[in-house]
XYZ file of C-alpha atoms in Angstrom:
607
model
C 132.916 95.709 39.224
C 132.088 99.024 37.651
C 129.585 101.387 39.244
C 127.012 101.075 35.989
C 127.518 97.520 36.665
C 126.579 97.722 39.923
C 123.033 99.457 39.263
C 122.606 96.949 36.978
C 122.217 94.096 39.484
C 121.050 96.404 42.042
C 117.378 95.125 40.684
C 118.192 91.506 41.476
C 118.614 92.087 45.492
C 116.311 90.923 47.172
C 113.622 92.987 49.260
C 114.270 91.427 52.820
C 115.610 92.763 55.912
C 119.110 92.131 56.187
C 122.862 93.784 56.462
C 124.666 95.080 53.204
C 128.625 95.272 52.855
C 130.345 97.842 50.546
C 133.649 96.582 49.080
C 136.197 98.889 48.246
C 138.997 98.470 45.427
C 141.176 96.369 47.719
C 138.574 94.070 48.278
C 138.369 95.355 51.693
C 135.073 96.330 53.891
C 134.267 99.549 53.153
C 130.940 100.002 55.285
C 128.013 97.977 56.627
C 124.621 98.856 56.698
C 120.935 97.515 58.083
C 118.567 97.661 55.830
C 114.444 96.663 56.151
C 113.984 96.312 52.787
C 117.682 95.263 51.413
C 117.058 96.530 47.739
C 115.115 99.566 48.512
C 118.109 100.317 50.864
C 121.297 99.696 48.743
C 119.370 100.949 45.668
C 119.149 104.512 47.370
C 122.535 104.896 47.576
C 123.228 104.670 43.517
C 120.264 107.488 42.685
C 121.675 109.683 40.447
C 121.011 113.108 42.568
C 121.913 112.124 46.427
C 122.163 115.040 48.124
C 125.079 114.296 50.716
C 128.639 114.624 49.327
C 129.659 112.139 52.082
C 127.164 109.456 50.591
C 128.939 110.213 46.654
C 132.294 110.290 47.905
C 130.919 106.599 49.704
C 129.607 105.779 46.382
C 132.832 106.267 44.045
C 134.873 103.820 46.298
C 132.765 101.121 46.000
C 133.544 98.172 44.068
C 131.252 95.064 45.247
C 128.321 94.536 47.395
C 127.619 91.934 49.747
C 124.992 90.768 51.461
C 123.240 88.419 54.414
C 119.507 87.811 54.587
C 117.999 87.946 58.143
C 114.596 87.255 59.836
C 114.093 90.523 60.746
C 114.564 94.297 61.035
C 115.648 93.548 64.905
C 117.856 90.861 63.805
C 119.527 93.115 61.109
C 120.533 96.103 63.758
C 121.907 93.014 65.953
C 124.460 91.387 63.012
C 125.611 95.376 61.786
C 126.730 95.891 64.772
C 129.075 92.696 65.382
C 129.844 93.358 61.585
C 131.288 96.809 62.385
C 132.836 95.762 65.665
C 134.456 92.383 63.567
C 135.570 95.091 60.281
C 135.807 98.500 61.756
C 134.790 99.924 58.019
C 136.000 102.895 57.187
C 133.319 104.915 56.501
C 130.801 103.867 59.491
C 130.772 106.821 61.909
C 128.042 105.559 64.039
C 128.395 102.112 65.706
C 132.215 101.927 65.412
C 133.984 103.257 68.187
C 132.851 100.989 71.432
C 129.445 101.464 71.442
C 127.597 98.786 72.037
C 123.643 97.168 72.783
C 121.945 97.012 75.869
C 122.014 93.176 77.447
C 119.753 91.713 80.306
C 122.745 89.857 82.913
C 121.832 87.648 85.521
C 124.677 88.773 87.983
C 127.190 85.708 89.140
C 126.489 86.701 92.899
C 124.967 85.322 95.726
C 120.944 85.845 95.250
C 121.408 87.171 92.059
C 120.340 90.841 90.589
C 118.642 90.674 87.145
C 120.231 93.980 85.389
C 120.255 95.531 81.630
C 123.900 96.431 81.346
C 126.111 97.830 78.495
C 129.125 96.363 79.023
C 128.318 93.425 81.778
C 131.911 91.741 83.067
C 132.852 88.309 82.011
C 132.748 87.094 85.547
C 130.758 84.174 85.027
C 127.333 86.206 84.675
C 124.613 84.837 82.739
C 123.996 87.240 79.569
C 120.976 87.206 77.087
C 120.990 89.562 74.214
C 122.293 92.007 73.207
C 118.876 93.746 72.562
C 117.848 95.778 69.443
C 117.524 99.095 72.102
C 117.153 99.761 76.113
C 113.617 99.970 75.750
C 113.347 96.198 75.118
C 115.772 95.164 77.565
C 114.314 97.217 80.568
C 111.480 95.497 79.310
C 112.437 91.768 79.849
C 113.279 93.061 83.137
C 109.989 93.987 84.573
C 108.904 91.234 83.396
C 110.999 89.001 85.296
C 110.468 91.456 88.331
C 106.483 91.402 87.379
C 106.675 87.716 87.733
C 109.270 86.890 90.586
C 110.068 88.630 94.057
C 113.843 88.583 93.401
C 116.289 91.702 94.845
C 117.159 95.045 93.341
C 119.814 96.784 96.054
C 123.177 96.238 95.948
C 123.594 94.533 98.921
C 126.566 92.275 99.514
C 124.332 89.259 100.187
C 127.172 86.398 101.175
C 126.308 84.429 104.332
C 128.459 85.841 106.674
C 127.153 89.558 106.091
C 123.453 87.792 106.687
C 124.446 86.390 109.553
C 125.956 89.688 110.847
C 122.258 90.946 111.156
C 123.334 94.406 110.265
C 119.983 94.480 107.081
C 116.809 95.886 107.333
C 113.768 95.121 105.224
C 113.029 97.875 102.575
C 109.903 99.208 100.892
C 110.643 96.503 98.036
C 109.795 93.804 101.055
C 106.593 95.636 102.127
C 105.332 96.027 98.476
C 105.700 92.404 98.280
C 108.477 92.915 95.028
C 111.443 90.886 97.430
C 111.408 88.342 100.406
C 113.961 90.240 101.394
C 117.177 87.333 101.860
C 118.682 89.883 103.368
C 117.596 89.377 107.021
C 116.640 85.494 106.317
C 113.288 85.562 105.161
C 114.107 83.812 102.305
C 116.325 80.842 101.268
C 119.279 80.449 99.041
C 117.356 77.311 97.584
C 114.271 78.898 97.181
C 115.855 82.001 95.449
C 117.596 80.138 92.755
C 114.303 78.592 92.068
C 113.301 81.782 91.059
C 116.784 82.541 89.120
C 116.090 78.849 87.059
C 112.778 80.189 85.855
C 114.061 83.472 85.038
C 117.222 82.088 83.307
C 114.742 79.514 81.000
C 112.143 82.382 80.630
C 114.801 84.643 79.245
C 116.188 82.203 76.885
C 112.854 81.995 75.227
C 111.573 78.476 76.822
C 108.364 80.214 77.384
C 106.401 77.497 76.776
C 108.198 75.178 79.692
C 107.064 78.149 82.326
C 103.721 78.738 80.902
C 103.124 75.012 81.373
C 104.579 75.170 84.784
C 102.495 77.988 86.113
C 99.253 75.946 84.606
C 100.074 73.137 86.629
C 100.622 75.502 89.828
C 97.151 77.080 88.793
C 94.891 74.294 88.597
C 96.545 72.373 92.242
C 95.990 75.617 93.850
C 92.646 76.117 92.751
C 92.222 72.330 93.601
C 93.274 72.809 97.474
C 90.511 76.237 97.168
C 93.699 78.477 97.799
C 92.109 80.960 95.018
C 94.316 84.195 96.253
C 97.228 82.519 95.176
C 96.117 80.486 92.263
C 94.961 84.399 91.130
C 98.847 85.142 91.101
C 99.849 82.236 88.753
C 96.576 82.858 86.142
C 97.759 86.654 85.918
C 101.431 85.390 85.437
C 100.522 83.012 82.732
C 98.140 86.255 80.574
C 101.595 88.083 81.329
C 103.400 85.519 79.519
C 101.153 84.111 77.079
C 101.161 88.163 75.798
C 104.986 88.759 75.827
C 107.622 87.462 73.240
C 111.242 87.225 74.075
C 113.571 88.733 71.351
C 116.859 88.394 71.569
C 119.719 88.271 69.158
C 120.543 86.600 66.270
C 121.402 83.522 69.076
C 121.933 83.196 72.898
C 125.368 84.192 73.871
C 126.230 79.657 75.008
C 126.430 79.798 71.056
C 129.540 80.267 70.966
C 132.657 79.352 68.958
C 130.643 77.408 66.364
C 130.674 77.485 62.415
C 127.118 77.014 60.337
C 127.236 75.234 57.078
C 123.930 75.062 54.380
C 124.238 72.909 51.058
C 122.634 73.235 48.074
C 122.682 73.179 44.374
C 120.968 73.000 40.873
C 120.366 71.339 37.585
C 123.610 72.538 36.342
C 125.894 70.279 38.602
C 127.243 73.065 40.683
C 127.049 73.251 44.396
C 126.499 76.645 46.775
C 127.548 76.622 50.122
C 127.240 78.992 53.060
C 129.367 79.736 55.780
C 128.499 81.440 59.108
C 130.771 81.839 62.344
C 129.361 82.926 65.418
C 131.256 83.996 68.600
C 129.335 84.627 71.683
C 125.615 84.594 69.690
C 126.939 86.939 67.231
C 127.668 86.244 63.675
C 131.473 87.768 62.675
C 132.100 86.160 59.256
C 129.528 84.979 56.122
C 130.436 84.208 52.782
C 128.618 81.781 50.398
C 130.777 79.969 47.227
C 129.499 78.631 44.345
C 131.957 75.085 44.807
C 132.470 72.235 41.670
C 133.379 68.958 41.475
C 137.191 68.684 39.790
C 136.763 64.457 40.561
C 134.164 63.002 37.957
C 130.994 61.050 40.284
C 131.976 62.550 43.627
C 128.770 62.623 45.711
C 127.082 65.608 47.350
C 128.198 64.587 51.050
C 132.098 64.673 49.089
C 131.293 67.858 47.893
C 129.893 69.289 50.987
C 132.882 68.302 53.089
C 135.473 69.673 50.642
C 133.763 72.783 51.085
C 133.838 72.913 54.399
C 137.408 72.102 54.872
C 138.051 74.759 52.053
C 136.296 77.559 53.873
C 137.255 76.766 57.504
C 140.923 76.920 55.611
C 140.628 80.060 54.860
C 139.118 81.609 56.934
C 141.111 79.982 59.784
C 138.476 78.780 61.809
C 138.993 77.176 64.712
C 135.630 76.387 65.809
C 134.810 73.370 68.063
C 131.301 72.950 67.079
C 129.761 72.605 63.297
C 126.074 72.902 62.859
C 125.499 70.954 59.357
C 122.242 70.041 57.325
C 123.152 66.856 57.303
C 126.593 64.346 58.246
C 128.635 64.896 55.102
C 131.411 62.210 56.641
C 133.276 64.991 57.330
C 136.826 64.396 59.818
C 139.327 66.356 59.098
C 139.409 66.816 63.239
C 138.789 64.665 65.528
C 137.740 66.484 68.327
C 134.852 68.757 66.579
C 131.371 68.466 67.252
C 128.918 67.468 64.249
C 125.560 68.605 65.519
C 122.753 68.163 62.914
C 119.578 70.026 65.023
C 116.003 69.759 64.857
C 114.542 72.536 66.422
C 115.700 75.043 68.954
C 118.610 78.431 68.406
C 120.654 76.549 66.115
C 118.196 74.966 64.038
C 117.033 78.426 63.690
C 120.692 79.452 63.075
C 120.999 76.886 60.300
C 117.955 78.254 58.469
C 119.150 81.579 58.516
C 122.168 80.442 56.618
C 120.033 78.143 54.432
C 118.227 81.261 53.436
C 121.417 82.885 52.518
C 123.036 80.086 50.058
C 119.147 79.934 48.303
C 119.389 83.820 47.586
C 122.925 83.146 46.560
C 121.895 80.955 44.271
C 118.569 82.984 42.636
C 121.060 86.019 42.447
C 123.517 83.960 40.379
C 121.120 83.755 37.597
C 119.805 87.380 38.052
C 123.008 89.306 37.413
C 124.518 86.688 35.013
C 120.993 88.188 33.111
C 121.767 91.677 34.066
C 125.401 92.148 33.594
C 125.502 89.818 29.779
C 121.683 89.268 28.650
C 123.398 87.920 25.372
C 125.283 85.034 27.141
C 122.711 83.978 29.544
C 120.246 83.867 26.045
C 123.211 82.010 23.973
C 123.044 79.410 26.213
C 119.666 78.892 26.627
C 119.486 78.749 22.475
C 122.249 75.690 22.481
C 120.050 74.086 25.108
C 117.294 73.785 22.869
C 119.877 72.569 19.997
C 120.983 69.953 22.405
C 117.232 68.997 23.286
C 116.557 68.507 19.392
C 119.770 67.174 18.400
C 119.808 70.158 15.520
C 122.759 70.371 13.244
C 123.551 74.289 14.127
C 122.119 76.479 16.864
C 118.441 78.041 16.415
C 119.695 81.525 16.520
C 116.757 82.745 14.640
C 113.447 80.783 15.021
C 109.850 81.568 13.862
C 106.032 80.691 15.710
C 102.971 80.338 13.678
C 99.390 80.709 15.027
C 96.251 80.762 13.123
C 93.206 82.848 14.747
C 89.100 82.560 13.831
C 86.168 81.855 15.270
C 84.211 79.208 13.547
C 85.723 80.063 10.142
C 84.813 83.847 10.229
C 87.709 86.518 9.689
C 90.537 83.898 9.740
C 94.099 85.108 10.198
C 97.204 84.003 11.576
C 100.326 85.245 12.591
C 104.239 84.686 12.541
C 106.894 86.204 15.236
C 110.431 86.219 14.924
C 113.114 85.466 17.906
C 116.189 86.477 16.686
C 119.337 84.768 19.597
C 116.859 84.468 22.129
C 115.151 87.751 21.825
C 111.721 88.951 20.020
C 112.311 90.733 16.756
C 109.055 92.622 16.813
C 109.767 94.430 13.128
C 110.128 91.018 11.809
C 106.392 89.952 13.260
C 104.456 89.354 9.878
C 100.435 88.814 9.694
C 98.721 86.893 6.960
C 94.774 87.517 6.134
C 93.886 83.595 4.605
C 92.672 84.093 1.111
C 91.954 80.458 -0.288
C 90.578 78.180 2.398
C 86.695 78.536 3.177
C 85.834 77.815 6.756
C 87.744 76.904 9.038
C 90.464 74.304 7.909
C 93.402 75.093 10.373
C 95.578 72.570 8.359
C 94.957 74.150 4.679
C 95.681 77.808 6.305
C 99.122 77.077 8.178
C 100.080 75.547 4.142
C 98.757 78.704 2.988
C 100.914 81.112 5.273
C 104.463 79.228 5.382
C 103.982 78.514 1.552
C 103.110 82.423 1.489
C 106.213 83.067 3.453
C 108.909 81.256 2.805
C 108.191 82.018 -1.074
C 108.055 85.380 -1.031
C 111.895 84.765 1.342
C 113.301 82.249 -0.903
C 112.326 84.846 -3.869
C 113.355 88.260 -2.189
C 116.570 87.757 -0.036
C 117.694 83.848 -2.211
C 117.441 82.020 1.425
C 119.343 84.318 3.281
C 116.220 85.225 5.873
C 115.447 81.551 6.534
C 114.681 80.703 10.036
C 116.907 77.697 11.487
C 114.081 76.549 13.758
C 110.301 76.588 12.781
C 107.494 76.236 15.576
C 103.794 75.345 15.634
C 101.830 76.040 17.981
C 99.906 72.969 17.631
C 100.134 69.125 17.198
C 100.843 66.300 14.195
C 98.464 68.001 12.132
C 100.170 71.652 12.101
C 103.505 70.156 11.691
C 102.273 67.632 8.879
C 100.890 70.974 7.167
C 104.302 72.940 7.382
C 106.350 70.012 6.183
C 104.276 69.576 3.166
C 104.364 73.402 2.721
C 108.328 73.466 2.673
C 108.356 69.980 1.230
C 106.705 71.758 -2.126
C 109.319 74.774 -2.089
C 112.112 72.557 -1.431
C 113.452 73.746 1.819
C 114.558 71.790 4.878
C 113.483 73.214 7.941
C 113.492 71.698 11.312
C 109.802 72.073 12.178
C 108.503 71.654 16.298
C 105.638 71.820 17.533
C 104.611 73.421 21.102
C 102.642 70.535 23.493
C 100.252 71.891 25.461
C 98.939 70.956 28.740
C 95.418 70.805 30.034
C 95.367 74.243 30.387
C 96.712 75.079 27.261
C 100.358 75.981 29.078
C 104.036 74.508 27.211
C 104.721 71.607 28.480
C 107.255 70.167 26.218
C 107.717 69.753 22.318
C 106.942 67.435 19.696
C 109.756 66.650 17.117
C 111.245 63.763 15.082
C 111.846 63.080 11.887
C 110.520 59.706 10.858
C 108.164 59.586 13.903
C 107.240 62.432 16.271
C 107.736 62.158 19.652
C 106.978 64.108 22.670
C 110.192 65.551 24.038
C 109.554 67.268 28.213
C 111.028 70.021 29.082
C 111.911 70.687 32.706
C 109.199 72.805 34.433
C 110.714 76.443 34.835
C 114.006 75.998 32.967
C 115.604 78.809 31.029
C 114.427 77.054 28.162
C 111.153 76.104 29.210
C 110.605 79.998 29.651
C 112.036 80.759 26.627
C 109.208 78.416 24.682
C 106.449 79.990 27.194
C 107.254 83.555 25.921
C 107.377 82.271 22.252
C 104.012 80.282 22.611
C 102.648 83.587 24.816
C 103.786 86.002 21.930
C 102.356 84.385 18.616
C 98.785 83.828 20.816
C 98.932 87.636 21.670
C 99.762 88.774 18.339
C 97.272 86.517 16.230
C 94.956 86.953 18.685
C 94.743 90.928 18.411
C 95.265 90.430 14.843
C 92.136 88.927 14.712
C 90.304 90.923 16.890
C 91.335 94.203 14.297
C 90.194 92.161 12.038
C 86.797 91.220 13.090
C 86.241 94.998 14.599
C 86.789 96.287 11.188
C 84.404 94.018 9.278
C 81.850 95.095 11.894
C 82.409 98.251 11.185
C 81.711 97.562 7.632
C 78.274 96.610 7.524
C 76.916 100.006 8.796
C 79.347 102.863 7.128
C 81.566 101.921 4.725
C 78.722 101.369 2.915
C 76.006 104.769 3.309
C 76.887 106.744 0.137
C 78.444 109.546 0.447
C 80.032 108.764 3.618
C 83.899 108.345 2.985
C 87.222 107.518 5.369
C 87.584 110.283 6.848
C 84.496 110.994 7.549
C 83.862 107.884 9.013
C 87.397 108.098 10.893
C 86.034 111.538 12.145
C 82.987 110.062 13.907
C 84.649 107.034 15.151
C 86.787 109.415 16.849
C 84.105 111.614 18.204
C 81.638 108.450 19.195
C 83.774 105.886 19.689
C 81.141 103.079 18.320
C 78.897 102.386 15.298
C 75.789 101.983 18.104
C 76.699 105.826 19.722
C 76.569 107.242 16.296
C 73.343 105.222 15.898
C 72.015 106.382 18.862
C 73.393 110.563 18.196
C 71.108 113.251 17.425
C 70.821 114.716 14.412
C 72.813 118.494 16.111
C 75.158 115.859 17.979
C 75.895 114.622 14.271
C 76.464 118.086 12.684
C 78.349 119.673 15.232
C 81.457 116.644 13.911
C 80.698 116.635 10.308
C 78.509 118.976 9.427
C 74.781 119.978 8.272
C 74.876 117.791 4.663
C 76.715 114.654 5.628
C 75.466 114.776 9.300
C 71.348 114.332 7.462
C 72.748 111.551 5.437
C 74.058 109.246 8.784
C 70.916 110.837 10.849
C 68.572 109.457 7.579
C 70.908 105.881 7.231
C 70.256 105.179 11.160
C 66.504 106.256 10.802
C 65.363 105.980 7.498
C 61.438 106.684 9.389
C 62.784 109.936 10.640
């Protein structure tokens, strides 16, 4: 992909916080990015005048851009950095030598420490995060320490050292922060009591504590021990305030590949791959997948995908998280898990997001990068839909326009493969029907049109498609019309629902029927900007029209009083009733002393 090809989709991304991967000419990760606002972002990059030499030299070796959707801003910092860490791109500075984020570890120890920790062991501690900075970690942690009396030395707390007696209780005992376990005052059981509600507390089960503490609340109020039932009401405000964020999942994720199916009207199939290792997504890709066996099902489909993609990207993962149970075996001993709430329910909708974007940005840069195929195809589709001998590459939209018979007009527009050909927009002033007979003026026009065609170019500007934008009757009136200069046509008309939007089309040629068109469909839209266009330009048409005659009555008529005169004082008053209403020196200051007296007199023949 070229670089002008490139800003031309660069419209199409969508304005969500996510990460954003450069791809080089090797097809290789160049750099990876967070981004807030995804197009704002990558579209920054492309201006014309960037500043930093770095950021062109960036620019000239990209080739492709890919993309994953998150939740959030927090969420976005959290995937970049496994992204970097899984690619090592080139041209990231920050983030790619060992740097990593801040993570809140329960320690695997007796009476555990709660710590925030860079770089905690793998020792068996319990880990939650990483976190999006410090600040947020130290910040789960005085919560926890807000809430529970647990230990912050570094005491070596086994039994035997207890027993030795050699511990003294610290400030932390007398400020009531620890029960100090150090010299026996408190119990291994009743300590990992504690370490249970921290660990479900820090996973997000907020709700399961808040209840808990509600319970403890209302007994101790019960028994009338208010000093304590104090401590669990100003525990549950605490909590009912604070929001555990954590990472994209919880760090027991691990190991496990995320599928998300879908598709579209056109029979093909998009589906999205994640693969997460310790909470933290390493791989994503999204294919657009068809069918080479004739009637294979969606759940066939969706498991040849999935053994395609953990194929090649050689996953060995012992858990899939799926939408639904394709049948899929290829092993034995993987896990299907199809969840309904919790981390990987949220983990599936992440990656459900992803293959819907996928699929909405298909259609956007298959319009950006060739308009003229994208509109070639939507033209056959309305062949197809009305069985027409050759494609409607050039089709014309009549409207007429008047308001109960006065000033009646009506107007033709062109679409030439798809497209509006504005200088090919024609509008007819009705010249031999009195009142208002919509069926005798639509004869008038095409008869009017298709004469002065047949005459001037010998058939060679003939539409392939004509288009009413009314019922039987319209139609009716252009088939007689081209009936009587012998010309074959198709003729359609545009069916409108109650409020006057395209809902489908009426065609046949014995009998007319209603033919639907699906809601929101390329060609749908095409018909909606058609039926849109004709009203706009008839309408204004008519309102010229009707402005002018107006105008008429009151100074096309004063003798003496010619165009550009009265062009001047249109200009200078902007209405018939302000130049009415001007002064007689208002008057002559535009046009002067002798023409000036003949308006003033006109508007005041009293005066």
């Amino acid at each position: 992909m070229t670089l002008d090809e490139i800003r031309k989709i660069l419209p199409t991304l969508p304005e969500a916080p996510g990460c954003y991967k450069y791809i080089g000419q090797e097809g290789t990760i160049i750099y990876v990015g967070k981004a807030k606002n995804l197009r704002r972002r990558v579209s920054s990059y492309f201006q014309r005048d960037v500043p930093s030499s770095k950021t062109r030299l960036l620019v000239r070796q990209i080739r492709g851009i890919e993309y994953v959707v998150v939740g959030s801003e927090a969420e976005a910092l959290i995937l970049e950095n496994s992204l970097i860490k899984e690619h090592q791109p080139r041209y990231n500075i920050l983030l790619k030598d060992d740097k990593t984020y801040p993570e809140v570890v329960i320690r695997h120890e007796p009476f555990p420490r709660v710590r925030v920790e860079r770089r905690p062991a793998h020792d068996g501690s319990v880990r939650f995060g990483p976190y999006p900075n410090v600040g947020m970690a130290h910040a789960a942690v005085a919560m926890v320490r807000d809430l529970y009396p647990i230990r912050t030395c570094d005491l070596d707390l086994s039994p035997h050292k207890i027993a030795q007696g050699k511990y003294k209780v610290c400030l932390e005992y007398h400020m009531k922060k620890c029960k100090a376990p150090c010299v026996g005052y408190q119990t291994a059981e009743d300590y990992a009591h504690n370490i249970r509600e921290i660990t479900s507390l820090l996973r997000g089960n907020l709700r399961d504590v808040i209840d808990l503490y509600r319970e403890e609340m209302l007994r101790l109020s019960e028994e009338l021990r208010f000093e304590e039932a104090q401590i669990y009401k100003e525990r549950l405000q605490y909590l009912e305030n604070y929001q555990v964020k954590h990472t994209v999942a919880p760090h027991h994720i691990h190991n496990v590949d995320v599928f998300s199916f879908d598709e579209d009207e056109d029979g093909a199939t998009y589906v999205n791959f994640m693969h997460l290792t310790q909470g933290m997504v390493t791989q994503v890709y999204t294919i657009e997948y068809r069918s080479l066996i004739e009637g294979e099902t969606r759940e066939e489909l969706f498991a040849s995908a999935i053994t395609e993609l953990r194929q090649r990207f050689a996953s060995r993962a012992k858990e899939l998280i799926l939408p639904f149970d394709p049948g899929w075996q290829d092993d034995a001993s993987v896990t299907i898990t199809i969840p309904q709430r919790g981390d990987k329910k949220k983990l599936l909708e992440l990656s459900e997001r992803n293959v819907r974007q996928y699929k909405v940005d298909k259609y956007k840069r298959a319009e950006r990068l060739n308009p003229d195929q994208r509109l070639m195809q939507i033209v056959s589709e309305l062949k197809d839909l009305l069985h027409l001998d050759k494609l409607p590459l050039h089709i014309e939209c009549f409207d007429n326009s008047n308001i109960q018979g006065s000033d009646p007009v009506a107007a033709c527009v062109v679409f030439k493969r798809g497209r509006p050909s504005k200088k090919d927009y024609r509008k007819f002033n009705i010249r031999s029907v009195e009142g208002p007979d919509d069926y005798a003026s639509m004869r008038e026009v095409v008869t009017r049109r298709y004469r002065r065609l047949s005459e001037e170019a010998g058939g060679e500007g003939l539409p392939d498609l004509i288009l009413a934008d009314g019922g039987k009757g319209q139609i009716g009136a252009i088939r007689e019309a081209l009936a009587e200069l012998g010309l074959a046509i198709p003729v359609a008309g545009l069916v409108k629902d109650d409020r006057h939007r395209t809902a489908g089309l009426l065609f046949g040629t014995d009998t007319l029927d209603e033919i639907p068109v699906r809601h929101h469909s390329p060609t749908f839209r095409l018909l909606e900007q058609i039926q849109a266009e004709v009203h706009r330009f008839a309408i204004t048409f008519h309102r010229d029209k009707r402005s002018k005659s107006q105008l008429s009555s009151r100074l096309d008529y004063i003798k003496g009083i010619g165009p550009k005169t009265k062009d001047e004082l249109l200009t200078a008053f902007r209405s018939v009733q302000a130049i009415g209403a001007a002064s007689l020196d208002d008057l002559t200051a535009v046009i002067g002393p002798a023409k000036a007296r003949i308006i003033y007199t006109a508007f005041h023949p009293e005066g």
